[in-house]
Tab-separated table of C-alpha atoms in Angstrom:
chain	number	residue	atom	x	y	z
A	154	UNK	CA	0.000	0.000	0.000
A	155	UNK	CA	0.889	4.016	-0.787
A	156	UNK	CA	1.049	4.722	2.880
A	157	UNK	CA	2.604	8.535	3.460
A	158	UNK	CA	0.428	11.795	3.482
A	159	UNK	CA	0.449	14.228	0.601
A	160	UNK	CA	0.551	17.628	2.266
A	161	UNK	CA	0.963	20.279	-0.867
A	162	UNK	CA	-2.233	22.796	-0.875
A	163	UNK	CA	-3.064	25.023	-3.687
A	164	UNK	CA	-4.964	28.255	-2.711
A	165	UNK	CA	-6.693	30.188	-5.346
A	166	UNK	CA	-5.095	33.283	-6.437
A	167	UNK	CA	-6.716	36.637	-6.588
A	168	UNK	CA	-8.907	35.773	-9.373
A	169	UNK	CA	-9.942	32.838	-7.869
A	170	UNK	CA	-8.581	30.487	-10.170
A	171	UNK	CA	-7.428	27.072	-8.625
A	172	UNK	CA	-4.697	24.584	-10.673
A	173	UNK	CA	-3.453	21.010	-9.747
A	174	UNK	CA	-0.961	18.857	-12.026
A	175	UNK	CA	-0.148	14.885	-12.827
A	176	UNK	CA	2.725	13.418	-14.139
A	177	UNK	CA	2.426	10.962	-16.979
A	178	UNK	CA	3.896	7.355	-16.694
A	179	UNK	CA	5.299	4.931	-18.621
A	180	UNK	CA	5.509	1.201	-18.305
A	181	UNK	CA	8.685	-0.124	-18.370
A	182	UNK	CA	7.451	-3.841	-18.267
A	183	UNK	CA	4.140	-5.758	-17.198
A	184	UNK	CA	1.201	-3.873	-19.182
A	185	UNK	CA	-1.470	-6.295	-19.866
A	186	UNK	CA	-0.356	-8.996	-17.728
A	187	UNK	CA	-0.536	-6.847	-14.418
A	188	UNK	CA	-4.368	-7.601	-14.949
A	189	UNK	CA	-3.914	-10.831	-14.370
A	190	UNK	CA	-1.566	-11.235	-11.494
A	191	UNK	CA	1.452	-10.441	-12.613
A	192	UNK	CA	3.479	-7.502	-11.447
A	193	UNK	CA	4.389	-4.662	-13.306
A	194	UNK	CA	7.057	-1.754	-13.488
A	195	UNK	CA	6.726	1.514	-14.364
A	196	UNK	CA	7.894	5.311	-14.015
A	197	UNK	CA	6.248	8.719	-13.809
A	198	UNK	CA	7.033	10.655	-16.712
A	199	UNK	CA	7.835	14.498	-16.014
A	200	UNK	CA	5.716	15.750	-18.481
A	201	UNK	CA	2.362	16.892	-17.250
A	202	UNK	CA	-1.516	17.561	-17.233
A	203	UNK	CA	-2.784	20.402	-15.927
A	204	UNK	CA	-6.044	21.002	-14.722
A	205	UNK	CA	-7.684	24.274	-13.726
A	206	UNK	CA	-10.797	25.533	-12.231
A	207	UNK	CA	-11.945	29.200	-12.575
A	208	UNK	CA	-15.239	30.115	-10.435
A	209	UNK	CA	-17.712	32.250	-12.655
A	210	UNK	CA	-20.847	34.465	-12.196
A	211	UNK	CA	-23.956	33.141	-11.413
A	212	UNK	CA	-25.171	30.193	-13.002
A	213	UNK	CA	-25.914	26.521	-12.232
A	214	UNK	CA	-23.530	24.748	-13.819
A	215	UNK	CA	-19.848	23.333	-14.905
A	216	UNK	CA	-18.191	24.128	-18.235
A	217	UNK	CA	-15.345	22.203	-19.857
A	218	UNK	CA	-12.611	23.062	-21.452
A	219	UNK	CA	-10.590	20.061	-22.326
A	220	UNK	CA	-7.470	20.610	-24.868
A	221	UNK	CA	-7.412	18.151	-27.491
A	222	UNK	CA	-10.597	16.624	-25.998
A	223	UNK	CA	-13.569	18.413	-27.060
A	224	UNK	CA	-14.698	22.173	-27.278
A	225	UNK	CA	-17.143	21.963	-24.136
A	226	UNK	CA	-19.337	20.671	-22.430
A	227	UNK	CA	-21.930	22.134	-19.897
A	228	UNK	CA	-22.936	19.551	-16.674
A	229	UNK	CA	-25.310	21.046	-14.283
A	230	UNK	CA	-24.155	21.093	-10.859
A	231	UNK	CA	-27.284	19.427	-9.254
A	232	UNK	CA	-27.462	17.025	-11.427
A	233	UNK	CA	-24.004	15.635	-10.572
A	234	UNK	CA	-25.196	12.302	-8.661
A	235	UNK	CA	-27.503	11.291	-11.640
A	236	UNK	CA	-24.668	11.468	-14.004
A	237	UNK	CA	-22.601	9.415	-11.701
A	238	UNK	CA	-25.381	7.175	-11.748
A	239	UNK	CA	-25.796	6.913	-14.883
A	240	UNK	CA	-22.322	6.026	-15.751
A	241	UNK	CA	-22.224	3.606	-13.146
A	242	UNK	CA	-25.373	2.007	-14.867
A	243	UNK	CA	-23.381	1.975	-18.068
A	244	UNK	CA	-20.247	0.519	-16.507
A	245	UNK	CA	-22.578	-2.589	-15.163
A	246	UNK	CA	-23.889	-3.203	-18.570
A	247	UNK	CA	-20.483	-3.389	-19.845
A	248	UNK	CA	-19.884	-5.679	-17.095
A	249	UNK	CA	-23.051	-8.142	-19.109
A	250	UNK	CA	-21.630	-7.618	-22.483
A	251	UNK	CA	-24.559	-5.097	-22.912
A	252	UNK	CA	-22.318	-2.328	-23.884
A	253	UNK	CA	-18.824	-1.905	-25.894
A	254	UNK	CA	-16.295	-0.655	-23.246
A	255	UNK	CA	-15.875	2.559	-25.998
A	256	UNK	CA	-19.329	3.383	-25.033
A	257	UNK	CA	-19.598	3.455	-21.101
A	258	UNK	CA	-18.096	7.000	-21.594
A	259	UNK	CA	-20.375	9.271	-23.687
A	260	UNK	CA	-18.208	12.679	-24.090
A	261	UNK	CA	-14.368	12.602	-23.368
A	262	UNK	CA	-14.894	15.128	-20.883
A	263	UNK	CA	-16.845	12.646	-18.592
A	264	UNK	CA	-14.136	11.336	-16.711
A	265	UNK	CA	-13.022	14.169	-15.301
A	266	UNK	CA	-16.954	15.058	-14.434
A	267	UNK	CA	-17.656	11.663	-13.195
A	268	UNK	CA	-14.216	12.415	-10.915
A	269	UNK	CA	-15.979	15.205	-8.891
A	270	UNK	CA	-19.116	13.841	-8.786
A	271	UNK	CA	-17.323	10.368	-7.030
A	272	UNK	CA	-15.608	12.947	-4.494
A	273	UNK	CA	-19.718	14.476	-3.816
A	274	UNK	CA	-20.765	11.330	-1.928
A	275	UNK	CA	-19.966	8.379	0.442
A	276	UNK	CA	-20.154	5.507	-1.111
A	277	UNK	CA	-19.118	4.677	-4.981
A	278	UNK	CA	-22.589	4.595	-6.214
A	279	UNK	CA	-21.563	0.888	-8.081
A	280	UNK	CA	-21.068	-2.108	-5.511
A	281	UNK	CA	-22.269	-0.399	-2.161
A	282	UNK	CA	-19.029	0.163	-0.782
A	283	UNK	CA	-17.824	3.189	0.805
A	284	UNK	CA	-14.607	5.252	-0.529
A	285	UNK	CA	-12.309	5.563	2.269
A	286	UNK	CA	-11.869	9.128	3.140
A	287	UNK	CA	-14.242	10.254	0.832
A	288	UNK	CA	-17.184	11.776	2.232
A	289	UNK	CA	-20.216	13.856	1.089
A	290	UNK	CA	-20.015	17.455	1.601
A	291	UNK	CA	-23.004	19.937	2.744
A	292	UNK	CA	-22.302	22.200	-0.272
A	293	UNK	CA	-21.626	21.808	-4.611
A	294	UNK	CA	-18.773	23.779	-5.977
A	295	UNK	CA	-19.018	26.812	-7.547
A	296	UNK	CA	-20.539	27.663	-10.604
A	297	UNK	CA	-17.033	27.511	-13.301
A	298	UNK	CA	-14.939	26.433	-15.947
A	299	UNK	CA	-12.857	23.353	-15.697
A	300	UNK	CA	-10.526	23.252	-18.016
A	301	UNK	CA	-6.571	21.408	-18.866
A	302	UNK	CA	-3.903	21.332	-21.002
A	303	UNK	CA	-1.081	18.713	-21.291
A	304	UNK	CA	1.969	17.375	-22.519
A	305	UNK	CA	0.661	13.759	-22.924
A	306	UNK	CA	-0.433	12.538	-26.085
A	307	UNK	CA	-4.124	11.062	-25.869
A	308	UNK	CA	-4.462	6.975	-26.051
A	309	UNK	CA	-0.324	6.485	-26.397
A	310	UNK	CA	0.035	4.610	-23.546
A	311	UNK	CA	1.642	7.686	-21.444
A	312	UNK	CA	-1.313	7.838	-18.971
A	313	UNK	CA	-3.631	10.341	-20.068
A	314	UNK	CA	-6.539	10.065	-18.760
A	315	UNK	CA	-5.010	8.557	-15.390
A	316	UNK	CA	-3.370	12.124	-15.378
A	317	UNK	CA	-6.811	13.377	-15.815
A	318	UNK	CA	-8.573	12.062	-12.961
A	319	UNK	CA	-5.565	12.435	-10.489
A	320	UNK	CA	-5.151	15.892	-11.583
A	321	UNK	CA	-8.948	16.694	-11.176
A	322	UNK	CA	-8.788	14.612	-7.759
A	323	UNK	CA	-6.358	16.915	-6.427
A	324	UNK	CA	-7.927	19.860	-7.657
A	325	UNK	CA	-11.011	19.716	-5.831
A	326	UNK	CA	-9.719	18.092	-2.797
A	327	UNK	CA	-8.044	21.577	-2.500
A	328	UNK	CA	-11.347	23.488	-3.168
A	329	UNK	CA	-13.816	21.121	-0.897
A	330	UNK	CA	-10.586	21.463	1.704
A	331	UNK	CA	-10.722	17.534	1.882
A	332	UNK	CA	-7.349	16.102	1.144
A	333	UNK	CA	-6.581	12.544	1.156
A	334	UNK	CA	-3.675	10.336	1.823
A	335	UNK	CA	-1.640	8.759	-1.454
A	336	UNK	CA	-3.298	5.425	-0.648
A	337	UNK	CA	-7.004	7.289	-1.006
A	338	UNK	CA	-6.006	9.038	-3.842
A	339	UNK	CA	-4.721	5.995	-5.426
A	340	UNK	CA	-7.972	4.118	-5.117
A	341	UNK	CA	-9.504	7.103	-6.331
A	342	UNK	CA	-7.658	7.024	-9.403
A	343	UNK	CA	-8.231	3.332	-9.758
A	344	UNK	CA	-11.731	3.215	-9.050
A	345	UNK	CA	-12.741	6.742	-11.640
A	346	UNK	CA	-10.305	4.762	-14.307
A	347	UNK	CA	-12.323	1.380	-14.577
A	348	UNK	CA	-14.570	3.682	-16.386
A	349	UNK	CA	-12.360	4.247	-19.292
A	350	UNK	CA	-10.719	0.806	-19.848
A	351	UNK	CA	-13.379	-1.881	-18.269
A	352	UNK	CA	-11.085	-2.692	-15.724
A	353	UNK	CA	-8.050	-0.633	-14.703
A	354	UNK	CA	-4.758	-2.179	-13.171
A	355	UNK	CA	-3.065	-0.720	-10.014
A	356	UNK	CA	0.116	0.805	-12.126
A	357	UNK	CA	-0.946	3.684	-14.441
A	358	UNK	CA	-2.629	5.243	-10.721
A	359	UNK	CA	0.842	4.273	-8.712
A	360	UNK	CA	2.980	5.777	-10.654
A	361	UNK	CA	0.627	9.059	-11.390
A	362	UNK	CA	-0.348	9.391	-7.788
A	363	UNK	CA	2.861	8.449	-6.154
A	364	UNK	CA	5.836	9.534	-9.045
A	365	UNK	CA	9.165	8.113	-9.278
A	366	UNK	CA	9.719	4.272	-9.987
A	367	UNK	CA	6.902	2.327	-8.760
A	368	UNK	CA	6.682	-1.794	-8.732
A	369	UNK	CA	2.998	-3.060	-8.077
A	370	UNK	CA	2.509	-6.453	-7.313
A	371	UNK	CA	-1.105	-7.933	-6.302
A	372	UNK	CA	-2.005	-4.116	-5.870
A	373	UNK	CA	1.267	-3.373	-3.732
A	374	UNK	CA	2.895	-0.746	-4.375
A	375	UNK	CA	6.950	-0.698	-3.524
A	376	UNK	CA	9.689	1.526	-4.697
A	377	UNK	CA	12.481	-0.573	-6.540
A	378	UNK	CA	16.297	0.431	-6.107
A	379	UNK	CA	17.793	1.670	-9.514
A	380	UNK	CA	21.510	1.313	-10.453
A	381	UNK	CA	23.208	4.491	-11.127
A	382	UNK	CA	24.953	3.443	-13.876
A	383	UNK	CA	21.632	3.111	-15.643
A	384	UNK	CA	21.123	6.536	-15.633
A	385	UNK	CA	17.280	6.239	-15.643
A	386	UNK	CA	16.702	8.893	-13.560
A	387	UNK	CA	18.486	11.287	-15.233
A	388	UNK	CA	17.042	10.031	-18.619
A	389	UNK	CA	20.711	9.200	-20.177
A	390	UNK	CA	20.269	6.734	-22.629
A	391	UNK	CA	16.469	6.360	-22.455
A	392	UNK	CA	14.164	7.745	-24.753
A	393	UNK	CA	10.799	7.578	-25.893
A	394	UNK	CA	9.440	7.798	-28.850
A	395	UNK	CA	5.277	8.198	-30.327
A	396	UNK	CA	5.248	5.654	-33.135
A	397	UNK	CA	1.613	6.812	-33.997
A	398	UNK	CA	-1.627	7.240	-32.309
A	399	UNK	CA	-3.305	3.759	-31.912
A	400	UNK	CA	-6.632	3.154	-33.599
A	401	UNK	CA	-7.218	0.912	-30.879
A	402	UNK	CA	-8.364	2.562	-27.740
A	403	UNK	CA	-6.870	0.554	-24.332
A	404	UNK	CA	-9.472	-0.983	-23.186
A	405	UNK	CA	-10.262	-2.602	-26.573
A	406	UNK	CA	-7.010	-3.728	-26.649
A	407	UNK	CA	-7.382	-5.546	-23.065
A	408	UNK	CA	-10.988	-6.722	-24.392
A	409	UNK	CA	-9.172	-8.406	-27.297
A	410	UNK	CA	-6.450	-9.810	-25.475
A	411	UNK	CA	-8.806	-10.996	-22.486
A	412	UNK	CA	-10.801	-13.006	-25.086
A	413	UNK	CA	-7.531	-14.706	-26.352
A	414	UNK	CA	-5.049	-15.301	-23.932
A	415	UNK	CA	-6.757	-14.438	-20.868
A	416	UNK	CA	-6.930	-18.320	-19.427
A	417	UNK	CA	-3.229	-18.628	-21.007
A	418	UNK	CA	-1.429	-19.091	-17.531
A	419	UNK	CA	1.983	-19.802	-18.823
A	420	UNK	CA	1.351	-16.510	-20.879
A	421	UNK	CA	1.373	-14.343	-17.846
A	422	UNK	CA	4.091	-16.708	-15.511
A	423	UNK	CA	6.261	-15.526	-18.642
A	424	UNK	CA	5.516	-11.768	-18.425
A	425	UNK	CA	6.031	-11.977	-14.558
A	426	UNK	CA	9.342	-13.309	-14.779
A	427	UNK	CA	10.575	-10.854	-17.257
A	428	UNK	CA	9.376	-8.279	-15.063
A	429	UNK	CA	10.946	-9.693	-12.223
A	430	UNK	CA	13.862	-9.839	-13.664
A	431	UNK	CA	13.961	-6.769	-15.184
A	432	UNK	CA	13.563	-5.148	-11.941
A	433	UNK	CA	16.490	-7.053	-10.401
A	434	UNK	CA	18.430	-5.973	-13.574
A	435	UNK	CA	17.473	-2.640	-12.828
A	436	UNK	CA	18.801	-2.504	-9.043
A	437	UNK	CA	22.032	-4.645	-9.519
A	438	UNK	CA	23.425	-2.949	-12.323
A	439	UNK	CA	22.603	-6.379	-15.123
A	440	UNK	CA	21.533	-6.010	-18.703
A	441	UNK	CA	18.033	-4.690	-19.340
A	442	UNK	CA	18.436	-4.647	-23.099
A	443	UNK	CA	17.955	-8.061	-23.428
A	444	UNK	CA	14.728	-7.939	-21.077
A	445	UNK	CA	13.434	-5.268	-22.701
A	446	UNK	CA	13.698	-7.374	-26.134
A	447	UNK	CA	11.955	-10.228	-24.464
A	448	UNK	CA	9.235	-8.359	-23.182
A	449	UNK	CA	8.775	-6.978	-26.562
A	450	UNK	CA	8.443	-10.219	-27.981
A	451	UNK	CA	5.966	-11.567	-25.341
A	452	UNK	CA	3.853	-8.584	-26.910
A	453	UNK	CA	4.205	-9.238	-30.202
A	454	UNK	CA	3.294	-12.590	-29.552
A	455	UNK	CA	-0.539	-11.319	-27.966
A	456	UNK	CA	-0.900	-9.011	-31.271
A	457	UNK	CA	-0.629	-5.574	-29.853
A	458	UNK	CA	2.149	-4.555	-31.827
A	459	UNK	CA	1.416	-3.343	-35.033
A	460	UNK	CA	3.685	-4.373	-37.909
A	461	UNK	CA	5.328	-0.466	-38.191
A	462	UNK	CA	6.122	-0.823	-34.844
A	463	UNK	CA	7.995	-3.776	-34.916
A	464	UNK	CA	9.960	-2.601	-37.592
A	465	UNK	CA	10.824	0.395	-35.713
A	466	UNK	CA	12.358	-1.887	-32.646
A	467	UNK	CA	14.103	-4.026	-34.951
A	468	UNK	CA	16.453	-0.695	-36.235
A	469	UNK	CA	16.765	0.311	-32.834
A	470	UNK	CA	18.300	-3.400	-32.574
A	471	UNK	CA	20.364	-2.793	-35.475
A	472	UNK	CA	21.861	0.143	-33.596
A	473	UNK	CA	22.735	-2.115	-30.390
A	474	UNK	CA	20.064	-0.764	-28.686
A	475	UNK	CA	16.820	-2.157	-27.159
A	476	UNK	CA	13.297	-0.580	-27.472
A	477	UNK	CA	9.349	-2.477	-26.660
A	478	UNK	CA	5.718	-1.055	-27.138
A	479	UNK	CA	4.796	0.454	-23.350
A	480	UNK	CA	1.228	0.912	-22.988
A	481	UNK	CA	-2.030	-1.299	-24.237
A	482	UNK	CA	-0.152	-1.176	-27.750
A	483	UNK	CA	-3.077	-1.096	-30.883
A	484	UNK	CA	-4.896	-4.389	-31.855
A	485	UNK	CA	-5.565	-2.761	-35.605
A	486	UNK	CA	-3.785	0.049	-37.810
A	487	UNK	CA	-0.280	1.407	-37.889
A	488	UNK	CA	0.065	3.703	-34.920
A	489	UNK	CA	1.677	2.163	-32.134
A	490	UNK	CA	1.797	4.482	-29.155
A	491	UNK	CA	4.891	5.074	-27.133
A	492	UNK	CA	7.553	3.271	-27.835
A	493	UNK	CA	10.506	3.028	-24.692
A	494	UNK	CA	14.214	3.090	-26.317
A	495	UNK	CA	17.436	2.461	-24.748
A	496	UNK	CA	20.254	3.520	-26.601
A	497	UNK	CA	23.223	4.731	-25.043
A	498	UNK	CA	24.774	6.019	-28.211
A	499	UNK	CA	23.071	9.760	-28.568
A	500	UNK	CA	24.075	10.663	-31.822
A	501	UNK	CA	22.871	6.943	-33.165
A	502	UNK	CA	19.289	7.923	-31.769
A	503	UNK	CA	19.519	11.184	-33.081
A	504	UNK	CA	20.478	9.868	-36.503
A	505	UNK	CA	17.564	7.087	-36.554
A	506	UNK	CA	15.288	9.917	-35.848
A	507	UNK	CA	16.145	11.816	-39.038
A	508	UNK	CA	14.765	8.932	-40.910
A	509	UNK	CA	11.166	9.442	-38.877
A	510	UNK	CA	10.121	12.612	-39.839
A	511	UNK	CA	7.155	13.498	-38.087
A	512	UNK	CA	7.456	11.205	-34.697
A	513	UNK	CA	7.352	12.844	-31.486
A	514	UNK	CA	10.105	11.967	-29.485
A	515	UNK	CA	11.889	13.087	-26.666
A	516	UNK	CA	14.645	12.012	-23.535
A	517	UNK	CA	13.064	9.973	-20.818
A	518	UNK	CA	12.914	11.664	-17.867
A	519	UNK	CA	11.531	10.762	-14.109
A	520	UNK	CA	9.042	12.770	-12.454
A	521	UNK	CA	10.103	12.528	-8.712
A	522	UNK	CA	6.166	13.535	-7.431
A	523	UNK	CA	2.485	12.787	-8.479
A	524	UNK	CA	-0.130	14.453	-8.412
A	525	UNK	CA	0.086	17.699	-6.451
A	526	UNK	CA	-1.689	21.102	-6.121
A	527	UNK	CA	-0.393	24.082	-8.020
A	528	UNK	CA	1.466	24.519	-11.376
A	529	UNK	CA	3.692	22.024	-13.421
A	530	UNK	CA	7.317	22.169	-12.941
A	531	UNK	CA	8.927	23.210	-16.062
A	532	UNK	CA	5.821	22.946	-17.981
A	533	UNK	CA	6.775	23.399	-22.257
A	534	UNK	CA	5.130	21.034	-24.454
A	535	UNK	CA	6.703	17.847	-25.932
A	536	UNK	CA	7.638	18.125	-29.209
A	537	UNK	CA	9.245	16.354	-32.194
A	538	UNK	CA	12.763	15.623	-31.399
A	539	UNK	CA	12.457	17.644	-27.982
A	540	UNK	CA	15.618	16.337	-26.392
């Protein structure tokens, strides 16, 4: 379990206007098979979603503002528990086969929504159970805009909408004055996620809520040594790199491998070891190239690689590097997601680049905190060959 307190508190400025900030993350082994037992290892990415409230005038309601997500959206305050409602209603016909998982959601901006309305009440509105530390409240925010901008690219496997919804936790948590621990927040996450994917695994909420390197196993959360002379937290050598958007969203991907390899038991014993010993790798100083190639392969072999994208890790090869999908990967199309790279040669990765006009692709760098109240640090967009 996440056990320490977060204690950073955001007060509005003199316009009012209130801002909280996630990390990203990015799996470094164990996506897919984490649902299914196995452990997984990942890192928060220090590039960031903001999310910001601004109180208006009188009115009744809550406008949106989501970049890249939609132009707006307006959800009356009062009716906040009968949208939560509803969405839970969705999410249990999903649960029959009722409902594509693409479809619990009905706007983008719905998550975030359905993230304030879950912090409104005591219990989670779906199996009867009570939230720990999240109570109702005698009062509904004000009237306002909630809006966000980030650094994450949408459905690559970097945590988006995780960011989202730990973000928006924070946020109001600051404006209802009802801050939680990590371990609160981190169910939070979980629990507001579910809605997106079908079911969401303990690591894309570890790593956003808690930062740094996290290693979940059986939903607990510990924080794995790292070598120094495999500079990951300074981002030497590691890169990533946005081989496309998926056409796939992530939680068709996990439908698609659930229906094929979800009773595969050797499947996942196989992802757990790599992980394992990936993360052993990681602490003693071994080889993680050679992991990170068989992880790769244990993806290609549940067909959420697209072909481009193997092609891609095969020149990184050819360079005497290593690089893998991280993220649900695409089940259909060309896009990819993120791709992690380890190269320690600079000027190799800089040259392979030049023959990928267009990719996004940057150094891979740690975020040391999650979620918190206030501003990102060093906030600047990602761009193409942002190094």
């Amino acid at each position: 379990m996440i056990t320490s307190v977060s204690t950073s508190t955001n007060t509005p400025d003199g316009s009012g206007v209130s801002v909280a900030h996630s990390p990203g993350k990015l799996i470094l082994s164990g996506e897919h098979s984490v649902l299914y037992g196995a452990p997984a290892l990942a890192m928060a990415l220090a590039q960031y979603t903001e999310v910001k409230f601004v109180p208006q005038g009188p009115g009744e309601g809550l406008r949106t503002a989501f970049e890249n997500l939609s132009s707006g959206v307006d959800y009356p305050l009062k009716l906040l528990h009968k949208f939560k409602s509803s969405l839970d209603k969705r999410f249990d016909q999903f649960k029959r086969g009722e409902l594509p998982v693409h479809e619990i959601l009905t706007h983008p901006d719905d998550l975030a929504v359905y993230t304030l309305a879950s912090l409104l009440q005591d219990g989670d509105g779906h199996r009867g159970t009570t939230m720990t530390g999240i109570g109702a409240v005698g009062h509904l925010p004000h009237p306002g805009q909630l809006s966000s901008r980030s650094e994450l690219p949408i459905g690559a496997g970097l945590g988006s909408s995780a960011a989202v919804v730990a973000a928006t936790t924070v946020l109001f948590e600051t404006l209802l004055d009802r801050h939680k621990t990590l371990d609160e927040r981190y169910e939070r996450v979980r629990f507001c996620e579910r809605l997106k994917h079908g079911k969401a695994g303990p690591i894309d909420a570890a790593a956003v809520v808690r930062g740094g390197l996290v290693h979940v196993n059986d939903a607990e959360v510990s924080v794995p040594t790292v070598h120094e002379t495999h500079g990951l937290a300074e981002g030497e050598g590691w890169y990533w790199v946005l081989h496309g958007s998926p056409e796939s969203s992530t939680g068709e991907c996990v439908a698609h491998v659930r229906a094929r390899y979800g009773q595969d038991a050797q499947l996942w014993v196989a992802f757990a070891q790599c992980t394992d010993a990936l993360t052993q790798a990681l602490s003693d100083g071994g080889d993680v190239s050679a992991l990170l190639r068989e992880n790769q392969s244990l993806l290609e072999r549940i067909g959420v690689v697209p072909v481009p994208a193997q092609n891609f890790v095969k020149e990184v090869a050819a360079l005497g590097g290593a690089a893998k999908i991280c993220g649900a990967g695409s089940v259909k199309g060309a896009g990819g997601g993120a791709v992690l790279v380890r190269l320690q040669d600079h000027a190799a990765m800089a040259d392979l680049m030049t023959r990928h006009p267009g990719k996004a692709w940057s150094r891979l760098r740690m975020a040391t905190q999650g979620a918190s109240a206030g501003r990102a640090p060093r906030y600047g967009r990602a761009g193409e060959g942002q190094i």
